[in-house]
CSV table of C-alpha atoms in Angstrom, one decimal:
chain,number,residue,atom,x,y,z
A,135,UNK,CA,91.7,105.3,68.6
A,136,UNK,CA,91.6,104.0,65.6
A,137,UNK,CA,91.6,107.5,63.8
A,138,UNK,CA,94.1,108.7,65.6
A,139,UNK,CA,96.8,105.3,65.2
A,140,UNK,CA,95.7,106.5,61.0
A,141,UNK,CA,94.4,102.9,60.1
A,142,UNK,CA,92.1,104.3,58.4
A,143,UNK,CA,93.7,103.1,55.3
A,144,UNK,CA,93.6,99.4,56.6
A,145,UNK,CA,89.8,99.4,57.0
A,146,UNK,CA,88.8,100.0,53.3
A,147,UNK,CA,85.5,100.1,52.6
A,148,UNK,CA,84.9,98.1,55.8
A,149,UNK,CA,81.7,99.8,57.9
A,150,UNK,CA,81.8,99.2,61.2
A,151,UNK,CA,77.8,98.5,62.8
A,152,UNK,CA,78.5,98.4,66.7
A,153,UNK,CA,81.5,99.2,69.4
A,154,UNK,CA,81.8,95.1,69.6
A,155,UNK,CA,83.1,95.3,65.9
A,156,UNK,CA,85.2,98.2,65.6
A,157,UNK,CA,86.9,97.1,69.2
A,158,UNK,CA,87.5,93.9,67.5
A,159,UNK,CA,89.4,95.7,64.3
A,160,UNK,CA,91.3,97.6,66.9
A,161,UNK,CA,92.0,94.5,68.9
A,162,UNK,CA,93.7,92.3,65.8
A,163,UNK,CA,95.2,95.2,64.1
A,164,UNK,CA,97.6,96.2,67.6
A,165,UNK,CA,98.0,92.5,68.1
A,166,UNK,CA,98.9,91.3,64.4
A,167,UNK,CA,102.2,93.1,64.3
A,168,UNK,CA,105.3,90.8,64.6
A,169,UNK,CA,107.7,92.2,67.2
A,170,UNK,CA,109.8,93.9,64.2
A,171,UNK,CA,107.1,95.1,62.4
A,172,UNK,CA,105.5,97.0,65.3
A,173,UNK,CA,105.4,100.2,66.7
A,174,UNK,CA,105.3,100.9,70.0
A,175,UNK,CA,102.0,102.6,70.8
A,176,UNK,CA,100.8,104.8,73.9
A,177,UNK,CA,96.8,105.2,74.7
A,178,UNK,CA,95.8,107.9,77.3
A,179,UNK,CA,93.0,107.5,78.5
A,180,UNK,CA,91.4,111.2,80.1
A,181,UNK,CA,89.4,111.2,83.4
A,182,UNK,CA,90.4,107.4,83.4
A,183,UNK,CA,87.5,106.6,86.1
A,184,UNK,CA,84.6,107.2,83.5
A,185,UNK,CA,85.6,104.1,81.8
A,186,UNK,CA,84.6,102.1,84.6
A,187,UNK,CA,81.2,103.1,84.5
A,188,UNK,CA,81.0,101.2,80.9
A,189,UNK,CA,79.0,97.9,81.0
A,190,UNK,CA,81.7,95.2,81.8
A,191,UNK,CA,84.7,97.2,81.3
A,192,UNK,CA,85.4,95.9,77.9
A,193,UNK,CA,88.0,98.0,76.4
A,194,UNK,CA,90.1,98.7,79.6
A,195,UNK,CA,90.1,94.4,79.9
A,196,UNK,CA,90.8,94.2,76.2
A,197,UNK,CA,93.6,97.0,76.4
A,198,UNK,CA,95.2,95.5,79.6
A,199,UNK,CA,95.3,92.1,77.9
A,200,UNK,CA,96.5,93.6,75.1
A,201,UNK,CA,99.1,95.3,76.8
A,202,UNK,CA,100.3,92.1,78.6
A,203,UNK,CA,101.3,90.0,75.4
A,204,UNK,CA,104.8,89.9,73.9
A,205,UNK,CA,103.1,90.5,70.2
A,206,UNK,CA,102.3,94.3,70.6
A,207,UNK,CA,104.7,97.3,72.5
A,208,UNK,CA,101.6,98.7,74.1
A,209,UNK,CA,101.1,101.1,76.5
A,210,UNK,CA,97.6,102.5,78.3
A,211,UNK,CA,98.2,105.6,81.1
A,212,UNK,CA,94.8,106.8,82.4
A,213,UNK,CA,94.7,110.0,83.8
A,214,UNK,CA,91.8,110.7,86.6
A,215,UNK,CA,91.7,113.0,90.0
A,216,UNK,CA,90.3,109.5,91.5
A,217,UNK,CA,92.3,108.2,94.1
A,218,UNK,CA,89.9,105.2,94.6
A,219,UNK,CA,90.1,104.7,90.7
A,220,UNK,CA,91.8,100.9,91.1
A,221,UNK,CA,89.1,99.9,93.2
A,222,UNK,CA,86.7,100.8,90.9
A,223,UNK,CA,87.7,98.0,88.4
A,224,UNK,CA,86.5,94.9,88.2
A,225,UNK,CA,88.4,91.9,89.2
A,226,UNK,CA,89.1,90.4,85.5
A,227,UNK,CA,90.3,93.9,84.9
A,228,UNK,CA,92.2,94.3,87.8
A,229,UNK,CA,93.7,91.2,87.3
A,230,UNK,CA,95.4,92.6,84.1
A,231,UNK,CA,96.2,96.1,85.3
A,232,UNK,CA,99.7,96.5,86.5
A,233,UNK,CA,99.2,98.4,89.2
A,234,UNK,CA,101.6,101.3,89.0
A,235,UNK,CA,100.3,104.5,89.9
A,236,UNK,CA,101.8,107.8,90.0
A,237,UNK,CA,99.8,110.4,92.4
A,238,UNK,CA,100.5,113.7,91.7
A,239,UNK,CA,98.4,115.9,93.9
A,240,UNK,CA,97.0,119.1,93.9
A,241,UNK,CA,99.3,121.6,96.3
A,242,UNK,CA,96.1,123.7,97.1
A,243,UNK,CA,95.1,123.8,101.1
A,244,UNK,CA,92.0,122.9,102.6
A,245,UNK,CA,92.0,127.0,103.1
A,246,UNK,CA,93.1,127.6,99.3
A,247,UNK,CA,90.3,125.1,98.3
A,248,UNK,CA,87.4,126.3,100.3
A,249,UNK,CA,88.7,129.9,98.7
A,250,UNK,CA,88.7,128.6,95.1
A,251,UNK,CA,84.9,127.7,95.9
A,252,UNK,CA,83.7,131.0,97.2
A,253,UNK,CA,85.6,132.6,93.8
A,254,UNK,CA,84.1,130.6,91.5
A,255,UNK,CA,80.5,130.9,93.2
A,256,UNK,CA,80.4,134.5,93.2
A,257,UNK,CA,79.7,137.1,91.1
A,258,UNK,CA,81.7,139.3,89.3
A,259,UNK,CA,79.6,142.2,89.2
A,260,UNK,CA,81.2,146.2,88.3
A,261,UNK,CA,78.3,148.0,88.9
A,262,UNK,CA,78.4,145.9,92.5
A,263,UNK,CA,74.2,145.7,92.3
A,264,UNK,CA,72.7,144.9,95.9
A,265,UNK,CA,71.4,141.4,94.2
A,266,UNK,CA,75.4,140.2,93.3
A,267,UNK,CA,76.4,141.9,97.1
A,268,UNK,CA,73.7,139.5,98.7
A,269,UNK,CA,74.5,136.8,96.6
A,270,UNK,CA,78.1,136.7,97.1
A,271,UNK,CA,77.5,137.6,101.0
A,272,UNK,CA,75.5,133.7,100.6
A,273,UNK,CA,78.2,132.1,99.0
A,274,UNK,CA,80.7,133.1,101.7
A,275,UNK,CA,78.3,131.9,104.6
A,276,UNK,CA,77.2,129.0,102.5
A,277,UNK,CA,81.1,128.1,103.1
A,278,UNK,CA,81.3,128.3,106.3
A,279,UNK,CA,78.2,126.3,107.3
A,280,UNK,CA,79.0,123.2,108.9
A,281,UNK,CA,77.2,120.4,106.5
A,282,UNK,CA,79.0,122.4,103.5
A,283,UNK,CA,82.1,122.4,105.2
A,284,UNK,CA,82.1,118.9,105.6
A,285,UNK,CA,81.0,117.8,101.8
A,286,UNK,CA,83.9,120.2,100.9
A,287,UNK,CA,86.1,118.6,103.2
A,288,UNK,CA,85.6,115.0,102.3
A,289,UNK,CA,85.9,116.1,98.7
A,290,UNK,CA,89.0,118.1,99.0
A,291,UNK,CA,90.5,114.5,100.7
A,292,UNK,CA,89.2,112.3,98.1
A,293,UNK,CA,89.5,114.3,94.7
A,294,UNK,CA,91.8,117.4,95.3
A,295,UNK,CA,90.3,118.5,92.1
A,296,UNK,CA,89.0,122.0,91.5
A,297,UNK,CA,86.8,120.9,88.0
């Protein structure tokens, strides 16, 4: 984050040791600004539920807080294919999240999606060798088993995503 706002010229010859101190540089430098020195600043923040598998949920709390005072136009959008994402955060955390969500969901069909699972399982073979024929003859009856069906089914409803 840091790198990419270019402070690098504000840290000097400053070496940061641990994520505690460099979230800590991050923290003062986007709060320090006046309301007309400051830009407003926007942090996206990829497959969103990964950071709240970290230990305490630190920089989400710190960027929510952040993002609540009048001292720094801040802005945090995390992007995830989670729909259960919010209740994935702790309650501090929670507490400082705004709670506006935008879903934007996949268009593909159940039908579309199980289809999209037997392409990407199979083999693209040109000389079409007996090994790639059975293999991809598995694949399509691995779909249509009824205990595969069902993980794919309860995935399709929760994530929608094809990663």
């Amino acid at each position: 984050i840091t790198r990419q706002l270019h402070l690098e010229n504000t840290v000097g010859d400053r070496v940061f040791g641990s994520f505690a101190e460099n979230l800590s540089f991050l923290l003062q430098t986007l709060s320090s600004g006046g309301s007309g020195q400051s830009l407003s600043v926007m942090i996206v923040l990829d497959e969103f539920d990964l950071f709240t598998f970290h230990k305490n949920q630190t920089l989400l709390y710190n960027l929510f807080d952040i993002t609540q005072s009048k001292q720094s136009p801040l802005a945090v959008i995390g992007i995830t294919c989670r729909l259960d994402v919010t209740e994935l955060l702790e309650k501090r955390v929670k507490s400082r999240f705004s709670h506006r969500l935008i879903h934007i969901l996949n268009k593909l069909s159940f039908q579309q999606y199980l289809d999209t699972f037997v392409d990407i399982l199979s083999t693209r073979n040109e000389n079409e060798s007996s090994v790639a024929t059975d293999w991809n003859h598995h694949v399509k009856e691995l779909r249509e088993h009824p205990t595969v069906r069902d993980i794919l089914k309860r995935t399709y409803q929760n994530y929608k995503d094809i990663r």
